[in-house]
PDB file of C-alpha atoms in Angstrom:
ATOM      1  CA  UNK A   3     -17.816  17.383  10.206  1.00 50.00           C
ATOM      2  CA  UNK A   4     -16.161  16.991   6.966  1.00 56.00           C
ATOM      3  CA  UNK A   5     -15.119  19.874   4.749  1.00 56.00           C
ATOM      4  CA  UNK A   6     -18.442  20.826   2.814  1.00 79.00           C
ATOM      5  CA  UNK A   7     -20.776  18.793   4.778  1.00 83.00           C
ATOM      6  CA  UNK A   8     -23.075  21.250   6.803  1.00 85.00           C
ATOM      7  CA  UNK A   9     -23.238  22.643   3.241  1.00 89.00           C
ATOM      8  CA  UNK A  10     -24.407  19.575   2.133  1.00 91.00           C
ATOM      9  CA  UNK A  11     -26.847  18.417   4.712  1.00 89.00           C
ATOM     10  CA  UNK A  12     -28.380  21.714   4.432  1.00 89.00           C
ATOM     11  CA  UNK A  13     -29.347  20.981   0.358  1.00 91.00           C
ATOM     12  CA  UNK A  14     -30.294  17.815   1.619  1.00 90.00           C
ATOM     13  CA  UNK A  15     -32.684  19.419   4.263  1.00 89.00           C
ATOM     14  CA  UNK A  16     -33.934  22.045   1.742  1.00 90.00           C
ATOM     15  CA  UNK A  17     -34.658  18.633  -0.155  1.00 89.00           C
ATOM     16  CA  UNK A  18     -31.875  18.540  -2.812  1.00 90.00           C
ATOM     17  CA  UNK A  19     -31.937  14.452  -3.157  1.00 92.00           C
ATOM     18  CA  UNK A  20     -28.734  14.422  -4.761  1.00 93.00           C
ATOM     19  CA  UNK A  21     -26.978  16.242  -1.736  1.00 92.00           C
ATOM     20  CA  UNK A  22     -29.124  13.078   0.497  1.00 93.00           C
ATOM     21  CA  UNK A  23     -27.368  10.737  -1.742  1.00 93.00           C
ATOM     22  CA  UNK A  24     -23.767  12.474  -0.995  1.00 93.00           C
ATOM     23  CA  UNK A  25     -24.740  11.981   2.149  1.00 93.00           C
ATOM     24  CA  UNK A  26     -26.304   8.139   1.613  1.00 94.00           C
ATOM     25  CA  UNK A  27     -22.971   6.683  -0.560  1.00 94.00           C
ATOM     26  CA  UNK A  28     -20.011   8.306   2.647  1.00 93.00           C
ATOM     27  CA  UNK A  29     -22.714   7.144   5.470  1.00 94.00           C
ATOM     28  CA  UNK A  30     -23.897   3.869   4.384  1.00 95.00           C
ATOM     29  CA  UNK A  31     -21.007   1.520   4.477  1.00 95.00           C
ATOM     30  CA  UNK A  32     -20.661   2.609   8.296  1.00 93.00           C
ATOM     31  CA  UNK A  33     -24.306   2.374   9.154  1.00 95.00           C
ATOM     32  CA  UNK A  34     -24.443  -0.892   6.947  1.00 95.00           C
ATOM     33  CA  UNK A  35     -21.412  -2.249   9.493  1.00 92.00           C
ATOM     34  CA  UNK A  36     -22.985  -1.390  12.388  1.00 92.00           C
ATOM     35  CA  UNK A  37     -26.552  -2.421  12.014  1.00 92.00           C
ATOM     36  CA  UNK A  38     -25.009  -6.073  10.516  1.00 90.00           C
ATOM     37  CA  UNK A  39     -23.111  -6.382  13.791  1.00 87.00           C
ATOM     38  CA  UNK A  40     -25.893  -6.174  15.484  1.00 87.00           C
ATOM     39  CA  UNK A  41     -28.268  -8.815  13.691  1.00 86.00           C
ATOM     40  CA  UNK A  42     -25.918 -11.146  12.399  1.00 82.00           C
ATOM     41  CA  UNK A  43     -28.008 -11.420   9.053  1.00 85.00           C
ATOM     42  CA  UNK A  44     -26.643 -10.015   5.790  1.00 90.00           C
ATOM     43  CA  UNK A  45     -30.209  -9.338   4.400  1.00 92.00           C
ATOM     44  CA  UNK A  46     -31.911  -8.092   7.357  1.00 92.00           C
ATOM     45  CA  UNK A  47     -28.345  -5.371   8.211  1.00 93.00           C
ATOM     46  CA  UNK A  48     -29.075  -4.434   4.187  1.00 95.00           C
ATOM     47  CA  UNK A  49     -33.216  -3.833   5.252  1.00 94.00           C
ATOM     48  CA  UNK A  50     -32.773  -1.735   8.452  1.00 95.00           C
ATOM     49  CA  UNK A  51     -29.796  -0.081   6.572  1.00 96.00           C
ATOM     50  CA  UNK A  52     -32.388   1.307   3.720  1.00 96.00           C
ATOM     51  CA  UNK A  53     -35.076   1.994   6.634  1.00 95.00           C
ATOM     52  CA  UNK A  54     -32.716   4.078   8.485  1.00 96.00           C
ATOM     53  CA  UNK A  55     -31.989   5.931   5.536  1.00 95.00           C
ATOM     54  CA  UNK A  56     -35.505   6.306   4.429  1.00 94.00           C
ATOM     55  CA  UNK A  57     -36.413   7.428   7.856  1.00 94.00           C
ATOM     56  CA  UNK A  58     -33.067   9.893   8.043  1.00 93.00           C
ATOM     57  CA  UNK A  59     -34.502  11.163   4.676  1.00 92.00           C
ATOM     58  CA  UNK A  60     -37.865  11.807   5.689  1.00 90.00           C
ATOM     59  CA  UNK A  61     -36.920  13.238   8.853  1.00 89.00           C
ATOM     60  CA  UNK A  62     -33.349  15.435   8.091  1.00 89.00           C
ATOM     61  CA  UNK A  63     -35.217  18.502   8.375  1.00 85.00           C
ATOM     62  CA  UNK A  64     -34.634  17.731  11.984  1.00 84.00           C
ATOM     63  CA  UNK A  65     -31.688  17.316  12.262  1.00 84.00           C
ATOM     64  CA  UNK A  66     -29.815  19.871  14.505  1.00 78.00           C
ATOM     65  CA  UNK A  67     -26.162  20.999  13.931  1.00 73.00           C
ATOM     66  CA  UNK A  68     -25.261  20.653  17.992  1.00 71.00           C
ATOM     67  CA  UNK A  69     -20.903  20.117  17.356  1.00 70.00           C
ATOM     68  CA  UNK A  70     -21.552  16.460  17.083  1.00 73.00           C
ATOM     69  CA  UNK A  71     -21.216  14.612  13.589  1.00 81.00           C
ATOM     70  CA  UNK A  72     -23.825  14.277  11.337  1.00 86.00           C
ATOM     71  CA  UNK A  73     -22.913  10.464  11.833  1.00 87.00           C
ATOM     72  CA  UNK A  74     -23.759  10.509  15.887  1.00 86.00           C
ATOM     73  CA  UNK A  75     -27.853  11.062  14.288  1.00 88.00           C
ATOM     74  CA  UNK A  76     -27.432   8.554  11.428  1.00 92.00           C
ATOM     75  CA  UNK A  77     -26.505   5.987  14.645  1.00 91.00           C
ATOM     76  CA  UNK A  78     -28.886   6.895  16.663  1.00 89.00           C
ATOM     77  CA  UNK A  79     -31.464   6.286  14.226  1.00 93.00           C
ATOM     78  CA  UNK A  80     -30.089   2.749  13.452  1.00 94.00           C
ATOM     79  CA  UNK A  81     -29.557   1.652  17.077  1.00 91.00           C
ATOM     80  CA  UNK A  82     -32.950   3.067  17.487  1.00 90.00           C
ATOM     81  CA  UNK A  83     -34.151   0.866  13.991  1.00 93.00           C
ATOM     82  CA  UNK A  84     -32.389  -2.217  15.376  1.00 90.00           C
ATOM     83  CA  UNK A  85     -34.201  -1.877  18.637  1.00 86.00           C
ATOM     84  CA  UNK A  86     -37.672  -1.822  16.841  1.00 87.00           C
ATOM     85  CA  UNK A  87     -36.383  -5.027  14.826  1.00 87.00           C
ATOM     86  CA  UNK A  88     -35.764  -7.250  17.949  1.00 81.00           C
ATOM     87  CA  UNK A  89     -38.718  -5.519  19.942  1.00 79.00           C
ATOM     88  CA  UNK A  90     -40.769  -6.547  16.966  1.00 77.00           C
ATOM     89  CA  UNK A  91     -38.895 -10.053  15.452  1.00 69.00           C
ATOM     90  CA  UNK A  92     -37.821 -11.582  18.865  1.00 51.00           C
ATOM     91  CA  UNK A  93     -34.952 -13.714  16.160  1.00 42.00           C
ATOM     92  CA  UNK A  94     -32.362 -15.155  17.100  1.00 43.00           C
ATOM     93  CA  UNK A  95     -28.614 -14.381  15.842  1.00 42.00           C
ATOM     94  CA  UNK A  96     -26.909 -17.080  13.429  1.00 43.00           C
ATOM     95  CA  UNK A  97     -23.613 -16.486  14.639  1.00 42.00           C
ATOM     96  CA  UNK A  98     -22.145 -18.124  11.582  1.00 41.00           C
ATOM     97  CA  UNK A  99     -23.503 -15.623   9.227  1.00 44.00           C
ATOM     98  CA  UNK A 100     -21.073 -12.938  10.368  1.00 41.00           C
ATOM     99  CA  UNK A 101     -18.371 -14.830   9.079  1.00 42.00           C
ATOM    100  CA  UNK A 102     -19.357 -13.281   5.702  1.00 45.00           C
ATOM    101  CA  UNK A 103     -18.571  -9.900   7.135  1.00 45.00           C
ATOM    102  CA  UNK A 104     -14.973  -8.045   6.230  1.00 43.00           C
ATOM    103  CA  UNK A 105     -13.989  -5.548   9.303  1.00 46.00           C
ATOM    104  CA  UNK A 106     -12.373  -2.734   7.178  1.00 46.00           C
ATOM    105  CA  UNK A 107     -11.442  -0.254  10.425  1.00 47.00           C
ATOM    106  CA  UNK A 108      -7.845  -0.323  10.181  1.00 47.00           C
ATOM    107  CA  UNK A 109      -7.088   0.482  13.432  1.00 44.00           C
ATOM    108  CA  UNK A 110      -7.313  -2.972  14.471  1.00 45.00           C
ATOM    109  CA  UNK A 111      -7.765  -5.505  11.473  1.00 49.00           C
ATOM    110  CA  UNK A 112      -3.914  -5.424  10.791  1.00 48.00           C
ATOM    111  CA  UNK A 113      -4.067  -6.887  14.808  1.00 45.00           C
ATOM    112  CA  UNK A 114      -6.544  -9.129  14.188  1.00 46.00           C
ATOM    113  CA  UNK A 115      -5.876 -10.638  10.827  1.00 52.00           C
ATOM    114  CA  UNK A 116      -6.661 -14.205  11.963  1.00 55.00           C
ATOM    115  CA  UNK A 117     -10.010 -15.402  11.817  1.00 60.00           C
ATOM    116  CA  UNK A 118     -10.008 -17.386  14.554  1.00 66.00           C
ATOM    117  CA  UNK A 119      -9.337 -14.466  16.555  1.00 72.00           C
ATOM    118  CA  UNK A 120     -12.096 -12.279  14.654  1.00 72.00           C
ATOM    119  CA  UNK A 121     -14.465 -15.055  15.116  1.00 75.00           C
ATOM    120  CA  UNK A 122     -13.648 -15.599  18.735  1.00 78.00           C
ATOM    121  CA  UNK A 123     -14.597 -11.644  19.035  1.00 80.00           C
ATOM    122  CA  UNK A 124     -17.631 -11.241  17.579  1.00 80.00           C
ATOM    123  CA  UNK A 125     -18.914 -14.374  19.303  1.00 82.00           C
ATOM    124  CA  UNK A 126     -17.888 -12.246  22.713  1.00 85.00           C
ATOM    125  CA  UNK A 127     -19.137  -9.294  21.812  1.00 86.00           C
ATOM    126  CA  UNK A 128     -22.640 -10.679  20.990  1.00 85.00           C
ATOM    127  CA  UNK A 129     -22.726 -12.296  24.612  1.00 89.00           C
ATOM    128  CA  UNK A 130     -22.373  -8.665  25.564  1.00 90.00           C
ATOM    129  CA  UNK A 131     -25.270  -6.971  26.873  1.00 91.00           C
ATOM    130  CA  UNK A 132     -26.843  -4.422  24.264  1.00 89.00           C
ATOM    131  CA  UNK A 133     -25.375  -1.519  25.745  1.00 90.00           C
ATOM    132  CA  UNK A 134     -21.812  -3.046  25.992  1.00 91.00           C
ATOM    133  CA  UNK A 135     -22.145  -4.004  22.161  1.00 90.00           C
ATOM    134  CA  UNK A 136     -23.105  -0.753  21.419  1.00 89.00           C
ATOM    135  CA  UNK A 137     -19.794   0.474  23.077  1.00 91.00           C
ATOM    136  CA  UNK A 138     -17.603  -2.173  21.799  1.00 89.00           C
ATOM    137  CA  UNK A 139     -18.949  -1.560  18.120  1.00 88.00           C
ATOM    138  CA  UNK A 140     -19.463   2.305  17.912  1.00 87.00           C
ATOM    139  CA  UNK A 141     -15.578   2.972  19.936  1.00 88.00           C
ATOM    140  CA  UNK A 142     -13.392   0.413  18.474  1.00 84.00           C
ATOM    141  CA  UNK A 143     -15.302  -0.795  14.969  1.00 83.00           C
ATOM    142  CA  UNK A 144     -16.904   2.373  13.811  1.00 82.00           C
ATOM    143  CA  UNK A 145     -14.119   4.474  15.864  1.00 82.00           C
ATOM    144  CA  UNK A 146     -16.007   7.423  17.702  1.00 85.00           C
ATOM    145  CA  UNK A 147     -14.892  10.008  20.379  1.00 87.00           C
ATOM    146  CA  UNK A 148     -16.572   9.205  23.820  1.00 88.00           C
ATOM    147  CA  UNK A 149     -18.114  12.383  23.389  1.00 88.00           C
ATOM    148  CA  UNK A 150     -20.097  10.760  20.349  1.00 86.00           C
ATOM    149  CA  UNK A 151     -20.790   7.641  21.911  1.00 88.00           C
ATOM    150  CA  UNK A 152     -21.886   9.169  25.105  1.00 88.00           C
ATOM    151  CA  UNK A 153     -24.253  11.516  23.058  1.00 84.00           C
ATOM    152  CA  UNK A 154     -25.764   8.962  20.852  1.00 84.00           C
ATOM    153  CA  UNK A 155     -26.198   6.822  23.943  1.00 85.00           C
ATOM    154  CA  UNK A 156     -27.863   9.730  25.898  1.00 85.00           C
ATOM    155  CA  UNK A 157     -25.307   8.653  28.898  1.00 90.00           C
ATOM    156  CA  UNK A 158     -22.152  11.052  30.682  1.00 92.00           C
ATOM    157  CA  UNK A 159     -18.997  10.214  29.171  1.00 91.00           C
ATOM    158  CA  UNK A 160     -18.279   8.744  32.493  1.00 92.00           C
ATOM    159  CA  UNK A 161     -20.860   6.387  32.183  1.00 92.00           C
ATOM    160  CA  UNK A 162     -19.396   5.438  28.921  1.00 92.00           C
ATOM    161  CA  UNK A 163     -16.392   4.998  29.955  1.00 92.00           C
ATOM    162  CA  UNK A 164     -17.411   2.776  32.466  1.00 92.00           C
ATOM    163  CA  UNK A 165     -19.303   0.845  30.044  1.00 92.00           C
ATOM    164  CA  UNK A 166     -16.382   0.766  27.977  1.00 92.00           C
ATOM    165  CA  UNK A 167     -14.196  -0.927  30.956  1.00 92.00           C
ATOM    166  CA  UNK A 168     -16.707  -3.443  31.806  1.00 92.00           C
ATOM    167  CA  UNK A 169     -17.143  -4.547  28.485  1.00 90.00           C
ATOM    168  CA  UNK A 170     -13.903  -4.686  27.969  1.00 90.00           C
ATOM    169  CA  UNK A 171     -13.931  -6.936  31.395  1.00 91.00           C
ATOM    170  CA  UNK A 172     -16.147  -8.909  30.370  1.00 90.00           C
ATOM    171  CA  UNK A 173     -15.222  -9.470  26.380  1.00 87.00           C
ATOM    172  CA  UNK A 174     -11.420 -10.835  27.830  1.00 88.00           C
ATOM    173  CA  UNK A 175     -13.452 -13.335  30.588  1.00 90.00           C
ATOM    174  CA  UNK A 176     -15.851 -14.367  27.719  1.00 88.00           C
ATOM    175  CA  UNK A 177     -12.759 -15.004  25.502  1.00 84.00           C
ATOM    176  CA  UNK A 178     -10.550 -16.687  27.922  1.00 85.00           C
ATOM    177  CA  UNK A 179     -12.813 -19.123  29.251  1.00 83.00           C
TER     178      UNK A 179
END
């Protein structure tokens, strides 16, 4: 947690807005990332972005400080969100709309700077199933501990591991073939 922030989510839980929107402006360009992965649709990521921080607003009193980032319960709510949107929408993904997406993680854009390369990757990773994008995206795009990712997941970091490997497995068959 960052310096100040259980300070902050608990003025945000006592209802401070302000200490929400702290919370909102550091949070949402990850959450934003994530969810647009996901769809593929620049207008639908920016919806289920503002539900899941309507719903994280309405529900923070919940949230409980258990040594995991307050960012492991803002994902879980969006993966959670994104699953209601393709339970309820059945859409499919443009795949060409997530060329107007800029990766900002640094620890691997500098490997990736073609585009060919990006594009080749994302295509992969949506032939992924869900659970292996959620790996793929929450350990390597929105960088998380397996601890994290195995908690937001409700899976053993074992599991996630293995996850990790056959997605992995499966992203370098998708992109060699």
């Amino acid at each position: 947690m960052i310096d100040g922030e259980k300070n902050i989510i608990e003025k945000a839980i006592k209802g401070e807005a302000s200490a929400f929107g702290l919370l909102y402006d550091k949070y949402q360009p990850q959450i934003y990332r994530f969810i647009y992965l996901k769809v593929g649709h620049r207008e639908e990521a920016e919806d289920l972005t503002h539900q899941v921080f309507l719903k994280t607003w309405g529900s923070i009193s919940r949230y409980d400080f258990r040594g995991f980032p307050f960012s492991s319960w803002l994902y879980q709510v969006a993966r959670n969100q994104v699953i209601d949107y393709y339970r309820t929408k059945k859409v499919n993904i443009a795949l060409e709309d997530i060329v107007e997406l800029k990766i900002e993680n640094p620890s691997y854009s500098s490997v990736m700077d073609d585009n060919s390369d990006i594009e080749k990757v994302k295509k992969a990773i949506h032939q992924l199933n869900p659970q292996q994008q959620d790996v793929i995206i929450l350990r390597f795009i929105e960088d998380l501990s397996l601890q994290e990712v195995a908690s937001l997941l409700d899976k053993t970091e074992t599991a996630v591991k293995l996850l990790q490997h056959r997605a992995i497995k499966n992203l370098k068959k998708i992109i060699n073939s």
